Every structure is written in structure tokens, then in C-alpha cells.
Amino acid sequence: MSTSSITLKIDDRLKERVKKLADTRDRSPHYLMIAAITQYIEHEEARESFKQEAIDSRREYQETGLHLTGDEVKTWLRGWGTEAETDIPGCHK
């Protein structure tokens, strides 16, 4: 994987906090900043994926009318890990 440099302007207080934590963790400030940015991006990508999945599900429901009710889903989930566990119920109109 190739890498490139980027300039990031942070205030002196944040810079000192990063340095202090890096020293405590026996890591470089660079390592901490990369880890923080990576974690943030992964979180936001997962959030965007969840949002898109909800939009797609809504669109499919509008097109087909197929669905499960909240009660049907709750009943199915309550069975997880018990003798009453079943496959997911089929969607219906």
C-alpha cells in the first residue's frame, strides 16, 4: 500500500494532548492520529452503509409490499438460543 503525506492543523492544546497520550501509550503521536482517523472513517462508513441499507429496504418495501411486523421480528428474536429457535419468518404483504 502506498502512502502520502498530508498536513493537518491542530491547536496547541490538542497537539499536547496527543503527545501526552502517545507518551503514556509508548506510541508515536503519528500512530495515535492514524489510529483515530482510521477508527473514525470505519465508524462513519459503517453508519453510511446502515443508512443505505435502510433506504434500500424502504424502497423494496414500497415496490413489493413484503414485510415483517415488529412483533413478528421480536418473537423470532426472543427464540434465539432457546429450544424455540426457528429460521427467520417469511415476509408477507
mmCIF file of C-alpha atoms in Angstrom:
data_model
loop_
_atom_site.group_PDB
_atom_site.id
_atom_site.type_symbol
_atom_site.label_atom_id
_atom_site.label_comp_id
_atom_site.label_asym_id
_atom_site.label_seq_id
_atom_site.Cartn_x
_atom_site.Cartn_y
_atom_site.Cartn_z
ATOM 1 C CA MET A 1 0.000 0.000 0.000
ATOM 2 C CA SER A 2 1.403 3.369 -0.930
ATOM 3 C CA THR A 3 1.377 6.270 1.493
ATOM 4 C CA SER A 4 1.449 10.009 1.113
ATOM 5 C CA SER A 5 1.853 12.980 3.390
ATOM 6 C CA ILE A 6 -0.913 15.332 4.419
ATOM 7 C CA THR A 7 -0.821 18.455 6.544
ATOM 8 C CA LEU A 8 -3.177 18.573 9.486
ATOM 9 C CA LYS A 9 -3.500 21.758 11.504
ATOM 10 C CA ILE A 10 -4.489 21.218 15.126
ATOM 11 C CA ASP A 11 -4.463 23.655 18.005
ATOM 12 C CA ASP A 12 -1.670 23.556 20.559
ATOM 13 C CA ARG A 13 -3.902 22.112 23.293
ATOM 14 C CA LEU A 14 -4.927 19.125 21.154
ATOM 15 C CA LYS A 15 -1.346 18.637 19.993
ATOM 16 C CA GLU A 16 -0.194 18.459 23.616
ATOM 17 C CA ARG A 17 -2.979 16.014 24.499
ATOM 18 C CA VAL A 18 -1.953 13.751 21.605
ATOM 19 C CA LYS A 19 1.695 13.905 22.658
ATOM 20 C CA LYS A 20 0.854 13.163 26.299
ATOM 21 C CA LEU A 21 -1.290 10.154 25.387
ATOM 22 C CA ALA A 22 1.315 8.915 22.911
ATOM 23 C CA ASP A 23 3.973 9.075 25.624
ATOM 24 C CA THR A 24 1.679 7.228 28.049
ATOM 25 C CA ARG A 25 0.979 4.501 25.493
ATOM 26 C CA ASP A 26 4.607 4.329 24.375
ATOM 27 C CA ARG A 27 3.482 5.153 20.838
ATOM 28 C CA SER A 28 4.205 7.993 18.476
ATOM 29 C CA PRO A 29 1.736 10.838 18.007
ATOM 30 C CA HIS A 30 1.618 9.788 14.341
ATOM 31 C CA TYR A 31 0.462 6.287 15.321
ATOM 32 C CA LEU A 32 -2.326 7.681 17.515
ATOM 33 C CA MET A 33 -3.542 10.098 14.854
ATOM 34 C CA ILE A 34 -3.601 7.361 12.184
ATOM 35 C CA ALA A 35 -5.485 5.052 14.577
ATOM 36 C CA ALA A 36 -8.003 7.786 15.427
ATOM 37 C CA ILE A 37 -8.616 8.722 11.799
ATOM 38 C CA THR A 38 -8.943 5.064 10.789
ATOM 39 C CA GLN A 39 -11.423 4.356 13.584
ATOM 40 C CA TYR A 40 -13.487 7.430 12.702
ATOM 41 C CA ILE A 41 -13.592 6.580 8.989
ATOM 42 C CA GLU A 42 -14.570 2.946 9.681
ATOM 43 C CA HIS A 43 -17.342 4.119 12.036
ATOM 44 C CA GLU A 44 -18.712 6.611 9.524
ATOM 45 C CA GLU A 45 -18.514 4.102 6.652
ATOM 46 C CA ALA A 46 -20.490 1.570 8.725
ATOM 47 C CA ARG A 47 -23.024 4.265 9.582
ATOM 48 C CA GLU A 48 -23.409 5.218 5.921
ATOM 49 C CA SER A 49 -23.773 1.550 4.949
ATOM 50 C CA PHE A 50 -26.511 1.078 7.562
ATOM 51 C CA LYS A 51 -28.302 4.193 6.292
ATOM 52 C CA GLN A 52 -28.111 2.996 2.674
ATOM 53 C CA GLU A 53 -29.386 -0.449 3.649
ATOM 54 C CA ALA A 54 -32.390 1.178 5.350
ATOM 55 C CA ILE A 55 -33.090 3.306 2.262
ATOM 56 C CA ASP A 56 -32.848 0.220 0.028
ATOM 57 C CA SER A 57 -35.138 -1.759 2.364
ATOM 58 C CA ARG A 58 -37.715 1.015 2.345
ATOM 59 C CA ARG A 59 -37.589 1.193 -1.454
ATOM 60 C CA GLU A 60 -38.039 -2.590 -1.725
ATOM 61 C CA TYR A 61 -40.984 -2.472 0.683
ATOM 62 C CA GLN A 62 -42.606 0.295 -1.353
ATOM 63 C CA GLU A 63 -42.164 -1.731 -4.541
ATOM 64 C CA THR A 64 -43.263 -5.139 -3.236
ATOM 65 C CA GLY A 65 -45.222 -4.558 -0.035
ATOM 66 C CA LEU A 66 -43.382 -7.528 1.522
ATOM 67 C CA HIS A 67 -42.549 -7.073 5.191
ATOM 68 C CA LEU A 68 -42.415 -8.477 8.708
ATOM 69 C CA THR A 69 -44.122 -6.714 11.583
ATOM 70 C CA GLY A 70 -42.160 -5.566 14.604
ATOM 71 C CA ASP A 71 -43.952 -8.148 16.737
ATOM 72 C CA GLU A 72 -43.011 -10.939 14.316
ATOM 73 C CA VAL A 73 -39.365 -9.920 14.482
ATOM 74 C CA LYS A 74 -39.435 -9.630 18.306
ATOM 75 C CA THR A 75 -40.991 -13.083 18.641
ATOM 76 C CA TRP A 76 -38.379 -14.553 16.318
ATOM 77 C CA LEU A 77 -35.506 -12.850 18.172
ATOM 78 C CA ARG A 78 -36.777 -13.993 21.585
ATOM 79 C CA GLY A 79 -36.358 -17.574 20.366
ATOM 80 C CA TRP A 80 -32.635 -17.169 19.661
ATOM 81 C CA GLY A 81 -30.545 -19.504 21.794
ATOM 82 C CA THR A 82 -33.558 -21.409 23.070
ATOM 83 C CA GLU A 83 -35.280 -24.641 22.102
ATOM 84 C CA ALA A 84 -37.895 -22.457 20.369
ATOM 85 C CA GLU A 85 -35.321 -21.009 17.940
ATOM 86 C CA THR A 86 -36.552 -21.027 14.338
ATOM 87 C CA ASP A 87 -35.445 -19.733 10.955
ATOM 88 C CA ILE A 88 -36.410 -16.179 10.115
ATOM 89 C CA PRO A 89 -40.089 -15.988 9.209
ATOM 90 C CA GLY A 90 -41.013 -15.323 5.611
ATOM 91 C CA CYS A 91 -42.055 -11.852 4.529
ATOM 92 C CA HIS A 92 -45.682 -11.219 3.618
ATOM 93 C CA LYS A 93 -47.920 -8.437 2.330
#
